[in-house]
Amino acid sequence: MANFYDKSLEELHDLLVSKEITAVELIQETFDRINETESAIDSFITLNEEKALAMAKAIDEKGITEENILAGIPIGIKDNIVTKDLLTTAASKMLYNFEPIYDATVMEKVYQSDMIAVGKLNMDEFAMGGSTENSYFKETKNAWDQTKVPGGSSGGSAAAVASGQIPLSLGSDTGGSIRQPAAFNGIVGMKPTYGRVSRFGLIAFGSSLDQIGPLTRSVKDNALALNAISGFDPKDSTSSGSSVPDFTANLGDDIKGMKIALPKEYLDKGVNAEVKDAVLKAADTFRSLGATVEEVSLPHSKHGVAVYYIIASSEASSNLQRFDGIRYGYRSENAATLEDVYVNTRSEGFGDEVKRRIMLGTFSLSAGYFDAYFKKAAQVRTLIREDFKKVFADYDLIIGPTTPTVAYGIGEKIDDPVTMYTSDILTIPVNLAGLPGMSIPCGFSNDLPVGLQLIGNHFAEDTMYKAAYSFEQVTDFHAKKPEILKGANK
Amino acid sequence: MAIREEQVDHVAKLAKLSFSEDELHQFTEQLGEIIDMFETLEEVDTTDVALTSNITDEINVIREDKAVKGTSRDALMKNAPESENGFIKVPAIIDDKEGGA
């Protein structure tokens, strides 16, 4: 049987429409590939083999039309997106046995498009972390080098796509959790505008920051996926009524005259020299395509990390109070009173990083500290939003590195929260302002991928896809494959 | 600001978490470093700056006052650690001084 894991979604679709392959064969091949590579990558918490094959059979029987572009396509789902009757753990002991009784809105959209959910992907517990080392279940490995972290918290979603297990996955991004693992694994990851994709059924972390988005191997695949999952949802009161354009419509249009901003703070001293070099070369590529690229300033961005950890942790401490051992999930055996049920369940059920964030959030919101921490952070957040607003008055797009360094070694930063937190310094401001941000491959350092971050104005994902596609057409970073994929092609 | 172990212990109580002495010591150190980072915000002038708590333009999202079907009790009970006759069972909440439940 042919290898399907380096084909684009359109190529797979053509094979399905022409009946050169069936959906059942495609899904079977996907599970074969996962079985071959899972011991090296460890990206899945739960596989959905039986139901996925039944779904594929039903789709084959119904027939795949030319218009139904994503029908039969295998997709992996980050394990904080609830899936009816399919284990959903958020990578936590707290939800080790949780089988939701409803589907998240994005899952309804996935199924309406006839995509096939092949399994649930590993992540940092409750999406808290930047390396997927905080999972209760396993440590996912980087697709390019299995001694390196895949990034986080959507590390499973990124490594599964980059290693050819699946062509497409869904992740979630609160402070960079789609873009940073996409950068570390050399793929395309999009965090859409806050409100573009429904959060109904996403296990909440930082509610004013969280957003679901797709991870893929190419820009066009990504745009096709975002088409399928976007749109207003009455079940999510923060979901936007903005119309959803066809994100593939402008791909291939030239970007002559596009005004691109490069913030000087994004190339500051913390950014590795080779990463900086790759980004500056990317800026030149955009110039050669007819865009102007000029330096701008986002003066408050350096405060993003502090603002983020106060706001996200405060929201998390409130969101995670629902995990009390009463209605679902883990319950401590060691409890004589109701207070014991709460305290022992939470102390035994949450991992250290989650406890750290709950503690930070509870502290920031507690009497005597609220004004100094939470209120101050919410004010600086306003200044960060205004910085972006000023730039977008004159520019169509902002570019910069996605991360200050390439993927680092497993175990290297796990005991040093402050260092781990500052590695999100370039992605966090985007979430604070609710803007769309994406990462695409733009180079290599020590044979590991470098990510270019593109930031758009609210609801301007189409502009970002257009620019990213133009870049992809004249560069070959996305075409370079990790060894694990090369080996499989032999 | 150095945070003290007593303060961390107090916050843990509010958050319904408990820590061993070693854990409390380690958390105090780590939280102290993170809170030092938080304090860099002091250098930002925020006089008359409004708070951002919501980043959408939506205000007071309401829906039609129409009854919708609830979730079946049996389905809800599927994930409860322990249940009986359609009720969730929890350990006794009144300590009878003989070991509680």
Coordinates of C-alpha atoms in Angstrom, one line a residue:
Chain A
M1 CA 0.0 0.0 0.0
A2 CA 1.2 3.5 -0.8
N3 CA 2.4 5.8 2.0
F4 CA -0.1 8.4 2.8
Y5 CA 1.6 10.4 5.5
D6 CA 3.5 12.8 3.4
K7 CA 0.6 13.8 1.2
S8 CA -1.4 17.0 1.4
L9 CA -5.1 17.0 2.3
E10 CA -5.9 17.8 -1.3
E11 CA -3.9 14.9 -2.6
L12 CA -5.5 12.6 -0.1
H13 CA -8.9 14.0 -1.1
D14 CA -8.2 13.3 -4.8
L15 CA -7.2 9.7 -4.0
L16 CA -10.4 9.2 -2.1
V17 CA -12.7 10.8 -4.7
S18 CA -11.1 8.8 -7.5
K19 CA -11.5 5.7 -5.3
E20 CA -7.8 4.9 -5.7
I21 CA -8.0 4.4 -1.9
T22 CA -10.9 4.0 0.4
A23 CA -11.4 5.9 3.7
V24 CA -11.1 2.5 5.5
E25 CA -7.7 1.9 3.8
L26 CA -6.5 5.4 4.7
I27 CA -7.6 5.0 8.4
Q28 CA -6.0 1.5 8.6
E29 CA -2.8 2.9 7.1
T30 CA -2.9 5.7 9.7
F31 CA -3.1 3.2 12.6
D32 CA -0.3 1.1 11.1
R33 CA 1.9 4.2 10.9
I34 CA 0.9 5.2 14.5
N35 CA 1.8 1.6 15.7
E36 CA 5.1 1.8 13.9
T37 CA 6.2 5.1 15.4
E38 CA 4.4 5.5 18.7
S39 CA 7.1 3.9 20.8
A40 CA 9.5 6.6 19.5
I41 CA 7.1 9.5 19.7
D42 CA 4.6 8.7 22.5
S43 CA 2.1 11.3 21.2
F44 CA -1.2 9.5 21.8
I45 CA -3.0 9.0 25.2
T46 CA -6.0 7.2 23.6
L47 CA -6.5 5.5 20.2
N48 CA -10.0 5.4 18.8
E49 CA -9.4 2.5 16.3
E50 CA -12.6 0.6 16.4
K51 CA -14.9 3.6 16.1
A52 CA -12.6 5.3 13.5
L53 CA -12.7 2.3 11.2
A54 CA -16.5 2.1 11.6
M55 CA -16.8 5.7 10.8
A56 CA -14.6 5.3 7.7
K57 CA -16.7 2.4 6.6
A58 CA -19.9 4.5 6.8
I59 CA -18.2 7.3 4.9
D60 CA -17.1 4.9 2.1
E61 CA -20.7 3.7 1.9
K62 CA -22.1 7.2 1.7
G63 CA -19.5 8.2 -0.9
I64 CA -17.1 11.1 -1.0
T65 CA -17.9 13.9 -3.3
E66 CA -15.5 16.4 -4.8
E67 CA -16.9 19.2 -2.6
N68 CA -16.5 17.3 0.6
I69 CA -12.9 18.1 0.8
L70 CA -12.1 16.8 4.3
A71 CA -14.2 13.6 4.2
G72 CA -12.4 10.6 5.4
I73 CA -9.3 12.6 6.6
P74 CA -7.8 11.3 9.8
I75 CA -7.5 13.9 12.6
G76 CA -5.9 13.8 16.0
I77 CA -7.5 15.7 18.9
K78 CA -5.7 17.3 21.9
D79 CA -6.9 15.6 25.0
N80 CA -8.4 18.7 26.6
I81 CA -11.2 18.8 23.9
V82 CA -14.1 16.7 25.1
T83 CA -15.2 13.8 22.9
K84 CA -18.4 11.9 23.5
D85 CA -17.8 8.4 24.9
L86 CA -14.1 8.7 24.2
L87 CA -11.7 9.1 27.1
T88 CA -10.7 12.8 27.7
T89 CA -8.1 13.2 30.4
A90 CA -6.4 16.6 29.9
A91 CA -3.3 14.5 30.6
S92 CA -4.3 14.6 34.3
K93 CA -4.7 11.9 36.9
M94 CA -7.7 14.0 37.9
L95 CA -9.6 12.9 34.8
Y96 CA -7.9 9.5 34.2
N97 CA -11.2 7.8 33.7
F98 CA -13.4 10.6 32.3
E99 CA -15.7 9.8 29.3
P100 CA -17.6 12.9 28.3
I101 CA -21.3 12.6 27.6
Y102 CA -21.2 15.2 24.9
D103 CA -19.0 16.5 22.1
A104 CA -17.2 19.8 22.0
T105 CA -18.6 22.1 19.3
V106 CA -15.3 21.7 17.3
M107 CA -15.9 17.9 17.4
E108 CA -19.4 18.4 16.0
K109 CA -17.8 20.4 13.2
V110 CA -15.1 17.8 12.6
Y111 CA -17.8 15.1 12.3
Q112 CA -20.0 17.3 10.1
S113 CA -17.0 17.6 7.7
D114 CA -16.8 13.8 7.8
M115 CA -13.3 13.9 9.3
I116 CA -12.3 10.9 11.4
A117 CA -11.0 11.3 14.9
V118 CA -8.3 8.7 15.3
G119 CA -7.3 9.4 18.9
K120 CA -6.6 11.8 21.7
L121 CA -3.2 13.5 21.9
N122 CA -0.8 14.0 24.8
M123 CA -0.3 17.4 26.3
D124 CA 0.9 19.2 29.4
E125 CA -1.6 18.6 32.2
F126 CA -4.6 20.9 31.8
A127 CA -2.5 22.7 29.0
M128 CA -0.1 24.1 31.6
G129 CA 3.5 23.9 30.4
G130 CA 5.8 24.4 27.5
S131 CA 7.3 20.9 27.0
T132 CA 4.7 18.1 27.4
E133 CA 6.7 16.9 30.3
N134 CA 3.9 17.7 32.7
S135 CA 1.6 14.9 31.4
Y136 CA 0.4 12.3 34.0
F137 CA 0.7 9.6 31.2
K138 CA 3.8 10.0 29.2
E139 CA 6.5 12.3 27.7
T140 CA 6.1 13.0 24.1
K141 CA 9.3 13.3 22.0
N142 CA 10.2 15.8 19.3
A143 CA 9.7 14.4 15.8
W144 CA 13.2 15.6 14.8
D145 CA 15.2 14.4 17.7
Q146 CA 13.7 12.1 20.3
T147 CA 16.0 13.5 23.0
K148 CA 14.4 16.9 22.7
V149 CA 11.0 18.1 24.0
P150 CA 8.2 18.5 21.4
G151 CA 7.2 21.8 23.0
G152 CA 3.9 22.2 24.8
S153 CA 1.3 22.2 25.7
S154 CA 0.1 20.8 22.4
G155 CA 3.2 18.7 22.1
G156 CA 1.3 15.5 21.1
S157 CA -0.6 17.4 18.5
A158 CA 2.6 18.8 16.9
A159 CA 4.8 15.7 17.1
A160 CA 2.0 13.4 15.7
V161 CA 1.7 15.6 12.6
A162 CA 5.5 16.2 12.1
S163 CA 6.3 12.5 12.5
G164 CA 3.7 11.5 9.8
Q165 CA 1.3 9.7 12.1
I166 CA -1.6 12.0 11.1
P167 CA -1.9 14.8 8.5
L168 CA -3.8 17.1 10.8
S169 CA -4.5 17.7 14.5
L170 CA -6.3 20.1 16.8
G171 CA -4.5 21.9 19.6
S172 CA -5.3 24.7 22.0
D173 CA -3.2 27.8 22.7
T174 CA -3.4 29.9 25.9
G175 CA 0.0 31.5 25.7
G176 CA 1.6 29.9 22.7
S177 CA 0.6 26.2 23.1
I178 CA -0.1 25.7 19.4
R179 CA 2.6 27.9 17.9
Q180 CA 5.6 26.9 20.1
P181 CA 5.2 23.1 19.5
A182 CA 4.6 23.8 15.8
A183 CA 7.9 25.8 15.7
F184 CA 9.8 23.0 17.6
N185 CA 8.5 20.4 15.2
G186 CA 8.8 22.3 11.9
I187 CA 5.1 22.4 11.0
V188 CA 2.3 25.0 10.6
G189 CA 0.3 25.9 13.7
M190 CA -2.5 28.5 13.8
K191 CA -4.0 30.1 16.9
P192 CA -7.0 31.9 15.5
T193 CA -8.5 35.2 16.7
Y194 CA -10.1 34.8 20.2
G195 CA -13.8 34.0 19.4
R196 CA -13.2 32.6 15.9
V197 CA -13.5 29.0 17.0
S198 CA -15.9 27.9 19.7
R199 CA -14.4 27.0 23.1
F200 CA -17.5 25.0 24.1
G201 CA -16.2 21.6 25.3
L202 CA -12.6 22.8 25.6
I203 CA -11.6 22.0 29.2
A204 CA -11.0 25.6 30.4
F205 CA -7.6 26.8 31.6
G206 CA -7.4 30.6 31.1
S207 CA -10.8 31.5 29.7
S208 CA -10.0 34.9 28.3
L209 CA -6.9 33.5 26.5
D210 CA -7.7 29.9 25.4
Q211 CA -8.3 29.2 21.7
I212 CA -8.5 26.0 19.6
G213 CA -6.6 25.8 16.3
P214 CA -5.2 23.4 13.7
L215 CA -1.7 22.0 13.3
T216 CA -0.7 20.8 9.8
R217 CA 2.3 20.2 7.5
S218 CA 1.4 23.0 5.1
V219 CA -0.3 26.4 5.0
K220 CA -3.1 25.3 2.7
D221 CA -3.9 22.3 4.8
N222 CA -4.2 24.6 7.8
A223 CA -6.5 27.0 6.0
L224 CA -8.7 24.1 5.0
A225 CA -8.9 22.9 8.6
L226 CA -9.7 26.3 10.0
N227 CA -12.5 26.7 7.4
A228 CA -14.1 23.6 8.9
I229 CA -13.9 24.5 12.6
S230 CA -14.6 28.3 12.6
G231 CA -17.9 30.1 13.3
F232 CA -20.4 31.4 15.8
D233 CA -21.6 29.0 18.5
P234 CA -24.6 30.0 20.7
K235 CA -23.1 27.7 23.4
D236 CA -20.0 29.9 23.8
S237 CA -20.9 33.5 24.8
T238 CA -17.5 34.7 23.8
S239 CA -17.8 33.2 20.3
S240 CA -17.8 35.8 17.5
G241 CA -20.6 36.4 15.0
S242 CA -18.0 37.6 12.5
S243 CA -18.5 36.0 9.1
V244 CA -16.1 33.2 8.2
P245 CA -14.4 33.7 4.8
D246 CA -12.9 30.9 2.8
F247 CA -9.3 31.0 4.2
T248 CA -8.0 29.3 1.0
A249 CA -9.5 32.0 -1.3
N250 CA -6.5 34.3 -1.4
L251 CA -3.7 31.7 -1.4
G252 CA -1.5 32.4 -4.4
D253 CA -2.4 36.1 -4.6
D254 CA 0.8 38.2 -4.7
I255 CA 1.7 40.1 -1.6
K256 CA 3.1 43.1 -3.4
G257 CA 2.6 46.2 -1.3
M258 CA 1.8 44.3 1.9
K259 CA 3.1 46.2 4.9
I260 CA 4.9 44.0 7.4
A261 CA 6.2 45.1 10.8
L262 CA 9.1 43.6 12.6
P263 CA 9.1 44.5 16.3
K264 CA 12.6 45.3 17.6
E265 CA 11.7 43.7 21.0
Y266 CA 11.1 40.4 19.3
L267 CA 14.8 40.2 18.3
D268 CA 16.1 41.2 21.7
K269 CA 19.0 39.7 23.6
G270 CA 17.2 36.6 24.7
V271 CA 16.7 35.4 21.2
N272 CA 19.3 32.9 19.9
A273 CA 21.6 34.2 17.1
E274 CA 20.6 31.5 14.6
V275 CA 16.9 32.0 15.3
K276 CA 17.4 35.7 14.8
D277 CA 19.3 35.2 11.6
A278 CA 16.5 32.9 10.2
V279 CA 13.9 35.5 10.9
L280 CA 15.9 38.3 9.3
K281 CA 16.3 36.2 6.2
A282 CA 12.5 35.5 6.2
A283 CA 12.0 39.3 6.3
D284 CA 14.2 39.6 3.2
T285 CA 12.2 36.9 1.5
F286 CA 9.0 38.9 2.2
R287 CA 10.8 42.0 0.7
S288 CA 11.8 40.0 -2.4
L289 CA 8.1 39.1 -2.8
G290 CA 7.2 42.8 -2.9
A291 CA 6.2 43.5 0.7
T292 CA 7.8 46.2 2.8
V293 CA 9.2 45.1 6.1
E294 CA 10.0 47.8 8.7
E295 CA 11.1 47.9 12.3
V296 CA 8.4 48.9 14.9
S297 CA 8.2 48.9 18.6
L298 CA 5.9 47.0 21.0
P299 CA 7.2 48.6 24.2
H300 CA 5.0 46.7 26.7
S301 CA 5.6 43.3 25.2
K302 CA 8.4 42.6 27.7
H303 CA 5.9 42.6 30.5
G304 CA 3.7 40.0 28.8
V305 CA 5.1 37.0 30.7
A306 CA 4.3 38.6 34.1
V307 CA 0.9 39.7 33.0
Y308 CA 0.1 36.4 31.5
Y309 CA 1.1 34.3 34.5
I310 CA -1.0 36.4 36.8
I311 CA -4.1 36.4 34.6
A312 CA -3.9 32.9 33.3
S313 CA -3.2 31.5 36.8
S314 CA -6.0 33.5 38.3
E315 CA -8.5 32.2 35.7
A316 CA -7.1 28.7 36.1
S317 CA -7.5 28.7 39.9
S318 CA -11.1 29.6 39.4
N319 CA -11.7 27.1 36.5
L320 CA -10.0 24.2 38.3
Q321 CA -12.1 24.6 41.4
R322 CA -14.6 22.3 39.8
F323 CA -12.2 19.3 40.2
D324 CA -13.3 18.3 43.7
G325 CA -13.8 14.6 43.5
I326 CA -17.6 14.7 43.8
R327 CA -19.1 14.5 40.3
Y328 CA -16.5 13.0 38.0
G329 CA -12.9 12.0 37.8
Y330 CA -10.5 10.9 40.4
R331 CA -11.6 10.7 44.1
S332 CA -9.2 10.2 46.9
E333 CA -9.8 7.0 48.9
N334 CA -8.2 8.7 51.8
A335 CA -11.1 10.8 53.1
A336 CA -13.1 10.8 56.2
T337 CA -14.8 14.2 55.9
L338 CA -16.1 16.3 53.0
E339 CA -13.1 18.7 53.4
D340 CA -10.8 15.7 53.1
V341 CA -12.5 14.7 49.9
Y342 CA -11.7 18.1 48.4
V343 CA -8.2 18.6 49.7
N344 CA -7.0 15.0 49.3
T345 CA -8.5 14.6 45.9
R346 CA -7.0 17.8 44.6
S347 CA -3.6 17.2 46.3
E348 CA -3.3 13.7 44.9
G349 CA -5.0 14.4 41.5
F350 CA -3.1 17.4 40.3
G351 CA 0.5 17.5 39.2
D352 CA 3.1 20.0 40.5
E353 CA 2.8 22.5 37.6
V354 CA -1.0 22.7 38.0
K355 CA -0.7 23.1 41.7
R356 CA 1.8 25.9 41.2
R357 CA -0.6 27.8 38.9
I358 CA -3.5 27.3 41.2
M359 CA -1.4 28.7 44.1
L360 CA -0.2 31.6 42.0
G361 CA -3.8 32.4 40.9
T362 CA -5.3 32.0 44.4
F363 CA -2.5 34.3 45.7
S364 CA -3.0 37.0 43.0
L365 CA -6.8 37.1 43.7
S366 CA -6.6 36.9 47.5
A367 CA -7.4 39.8 49.8
G368 CA -4.6 42.3 50.1
Y369 CA -2.9 41.3 46.8
F370 CA -5.7 41.7 44.3
D371 CA -4.8 45.4 43.4
A372 CA -1.0 44.8 43.3
Y373 CA -1.2 41.7 41.1
F374 CA -4.5 41.0 39.3
K375 CA -5.6 44.6 38.8
K376 CA -2.2 45.7 37.8
A377 CA -1.8 42.9 35.3
A378 CA -5.2 43.6 33.8
Q379 CA -4.1 47.3 33.3
V380 CA -0.8 46.4 31.7
R381 CA -2.8 44.0 29.4
T382 CA -4.6 47.1 28.1
L383 CA -1.3 48.7 27.3
I384 CA -0.1 45.6 25.4
R385 CA -3.4 45.6 23.4
E386 CA -2.9 49.3 22.6
D387 CA 0.7 48.7 21.4
F388 CA -0.7 46.2 18.8
K389 CA -3.5 48.5 17.9
K390 CA -1.0 51.3 17.0
V391 CA 1.0 49.0 14.8
F392 CA -2.0 47.6 13.0
A393 CA -3.1 51.1 12.2
D394 CA -0.2 51.2 9.7
Y395 CA 0.7 47.6 9.0
D396 CA -1.1 44.4 7.7
L397 CA 1.0 41.9 9.5
I398 CA 3.7 41.5 12.2
I399 CA 6.5 39.0 12.0
G400 CA 9.1 37.7 14.4
P401 CA 10.4 34.5 15.9
T402 CA 7.9 32.1 17.4
T403 CA 10.4 31.1 20.1
P404 CA 13.7 32.4 21.4
T405 CA 15.4 29.1 20.9
V406 CA 14.9 25.8 19.1
A407 CA 13.7 22.7 20.9
Y408 CA 15.7 22.0 24.1
G409 CA 16.6 18.7 25.8
I410 CA 14.0 16.6 27.8
G411 CA 14.5 17.4 31.5
E412 CA 16.5 20.6 30.8
K413 CA 14.1 23.2 32.1
I414 CA 11.5 21.3 34.0
D415 CA 12.7 22.2 37.5
D416 CA 13.1 25.9 36.7
P417 CA 9.6 27.4 36.3
V418 CA 10.8 31.0 35.6
T419 CA 13.1 30.0 32.8
M420 CA 10.4 27.7 31.4
Y421 CA 7.9 30.6 31.5
T422 CA 10.1 33.1 29.7
S423 CA 10.4 30.8 26.7
D424 CA 6.8 31.9 25.9
I425 CA 7.7 35.5 25.8
L426 CA 7.2 35.9 22.1
T427 CA 3.8 34.1 21.8
I428 CA 2.1 35.3 25.0
P429 CA 1.3 39.0 24.0
V430 CA -0.8 37.7 21.1
N431 CA -3.2 35.8 23.5
L432 CA -3.3 38.8 25.8
A433 CA -4.6 40.9 22.9
G434 CA -6.8 38.2 21.4
L435 CA -5.1 38.4 18.1
P436 CA -4.5 35.5 15.6
G437 CA -0.9 34.1 15.5
M438 CA 0.7 31.4 13.5
S439 CA 4.0 29.6 13.2
I440 CA 5.5 28.4 10.0
P441 CA 9.0 26.8 9.4
C442 CA 11.6 29.4 8.4
G443 CA 15.0 27.7 9.0
F444 CA 17.1 25.3 11.0
S445 CA 19.5 25.6 13.9
N446 CA 21.5 22.6 15.0
D447 CA 19.3 20.5 12.6
L448 CA 16.2 21.6 14.5
P449 CA 13.4 23.7 13.0
V450 CA 13.1 27.4 13.6
G451 CA 9.5 28.9 13.6
L452 CA 8.5 32.2 12.1
Q453 CA 5.6 33.8 13.9
L454 CA 3.0 35.8 11.9
I455 CA 0.6 37.9 13.8
G456 CA -2.5 39.4 12.2
N457 CA -5.1 41.9 13.2
H458 CA -8.3 40.6 14.7
F459 CA -10.1 38.3 12.2
A460 CA -7.3 38.8 9.6
E461 CA -6.4 35.1 9.3
D462 CA -6.8 35.3 5.6
T463 CA -4.0 37.9 5.3
M464 CA -1.8 35.7 7.4
Y465 CA -2.5 32.6 5.3
K466 CA -1.9 34.6 2.1
A467 CA 1.6 35.8 3.3
A468 CA 2.5 32.4 4.8
Y469 CA 1.5 30.6 1.6
S470 CA 3.6 33.1 -0.5
F471 CA 6.6 32.4 1.8
E472 CA 6.1 28.6 1.6
Q473 CA 6.0 28.8 -2.2
V474 CA 9.5 30.3 -2.5
T475 CA 11.2 28.4 0.4
D476 CA 11.8 24.7 1.1
F477 CA 12.0 24.6 4.9
H478 CA 8.6 22.8 5.1
A479 CA 9.8 20.2 2.6
K480 CA 12.7 19.0 4.8
K481 CA 11.6 15.9 6.7
P482 CA 12.6 14.5 10.1
E483 CA 14.6 11.2 10.0
I484 CA 11.6 9.3 11.4
L485 CA 9.6 10.3 8.2
K486 CA 12.5 9.6 5.9
G487 CA 13.0 6.1 7.4
A488 CA 9.4 5.3 6.8
N489 CA 9.6 6.3 3.2
K490 CA 12.3 3.8 2.4
Chain B
M1 CA 8.8 40.4 48.0
A2 CA 9.9 37.3 49.7
I3 CA 6.8 35.1 50.3
R4 CA 6.8 33.2 53.6
E5 CA 5.9 29.6 54.2
E6 CA 3.0 30.7 56.5
Q7 CA 1.5 32.7 53.6
V8 CA 1.9 29.8 51.2
D9 CA 0.3 27.5 53.7
H10 CA -2.6 30.0 54.0
V11 CA -3.0 30.2 50.2
A12 CA -3.0 26.4 50.0
K13 CA -5.9 26.3 52.4
L14 CA -7.8 28.7 50.3
A15 CA -7.1 26.6 47.2
K16 CA -8.0 23.3 48.9
L17 CA -4.6 21.9 48.5
S18 CA -2.2 20.4 51.1
F19 CA 1.5 20.1 51.0
S20 CA 4.1 18.1 53.0
E21 CA 6.8 20.2 54.7
D22 CA 9.3 19.5 52.0
E23 CA 6.8 20.4 49.3
L24 CA 5.8 23.6 51.1
H25 CA 9.4 24.6 51.3
Q26 CA 10.0 23.9 47.6
F27 CA 6.8 25.7 46.5
T28 CA 7.6 28.7 48.7
E29 CA 11.0 29.1 47.0
Q30 CA 9.5 28.7 43.5
L31 CA 6.5 30.9 44.1
G32 CA 8.9 33.5 45.5
E33 CA 10.9 33.6 42.3
I34 CA 7.7 33.9 40.2
I35 CA 6.3 36.6 42.4
D36 CA 9.6 38.5 42.0
M37 CA 9.0 38.4 38.3
F38 CA 5.4 39.7 38.8
E39 CA 6.8 42.7 40.7
T40 CA 8.6 44.0 37.5
L41 CA 5.1 45.3 36.6
E42 CA 5.6 48.0 39.3
E43 CA 7.7 49.9 36.8
V44 CA 4.8 50.4 34.4
D45 CA 2.8 53.5 34.9
T46 CA -0.9 52.5 34.8
T47 CA -2.4 55.7 36.1
D48 CA -5.9 56.0 34.6
V49 CA -5.5 52.8 32.5
A50 CA -8.6 50.7 32.3
L51 CA -8.6 47.0 33.1
T52 CA -8.9 44.4 30.3
S53 CA -10.9 41.4 31.5
N54 CA -12.7 40.7 28.2
I55 CA -11.1 40.9 24.8
T56 CA -14.2 40.6 22.7
D57 CA -16.5 43.4 21.8
E58 CA -19.5 41.3 23.0
I59 CA -21.2 42.8 26.0
N60 CA -24.1 41.0 27.9
V61 CA -24.6 38.1 25.6
I62 CA -28.1 36.8 26.1
R63 CA -30.2 34.2 24.5
E64 CA -33.9 33.8 24.1
D65 CA -35.7 32.6 27.3
K66 CA -36.6 29.3 25.9
A67 CA -36.4 26.0 27.8
V68 CA -34.0 23.4 26.5
K69 CA -33.9 19.8 27.3
G70 CA -31.5 18.9 30.1
T71 CA -29.1 16.1 30.3
S72 CA -30.2 12.6 31.3
R73 CA -29.4 11.8 34.9
D74 CA -28.2 8.3 34.0
A75 CA -25.7 9.8 31.6
L76 CA -24.5 12.3 34.2
M77 CA -24.0 9.5 36.7
K78 CA -21.8 7.6 34.3
N79 CA -18.7 9.6 35.5
A80 CA -19.6 10.0 39.1
P81 CA -17.1 8.0 41.3
E82 CA -20.0 6.5 43.3
S83 CA -23.7 6.7 42.9
E84 CA -26.9 5.0 44.0
N85 CA -30.6 5.4 43.0
G86 CA -29.7 8.4 40.8
F87 CA -27.8 10.2 43.6
I88 CA -24.0 10.9 43.9
K89 CA -22.6 9.1 47.0
V90 CA -20.0 11.0 49.0
P91 CA -18.3 10.1 52.3
A92 CA -20.3 11.2 55.4
I93 CA -19.7 14.9 56.0
I94 CA -20.5 14.9 59.7
D95 CA -17.6 13.6 61.8
D96 CA -19.0 11.2 64.4
K97 CA -15.7 11.2 66.2
E98 CA -15.3 7.5 65.4
G99 CA -13.4 7.9 62.2
G100 CA -16.1 9.7 60.2
A101 CA -17.4 7.7 57.2

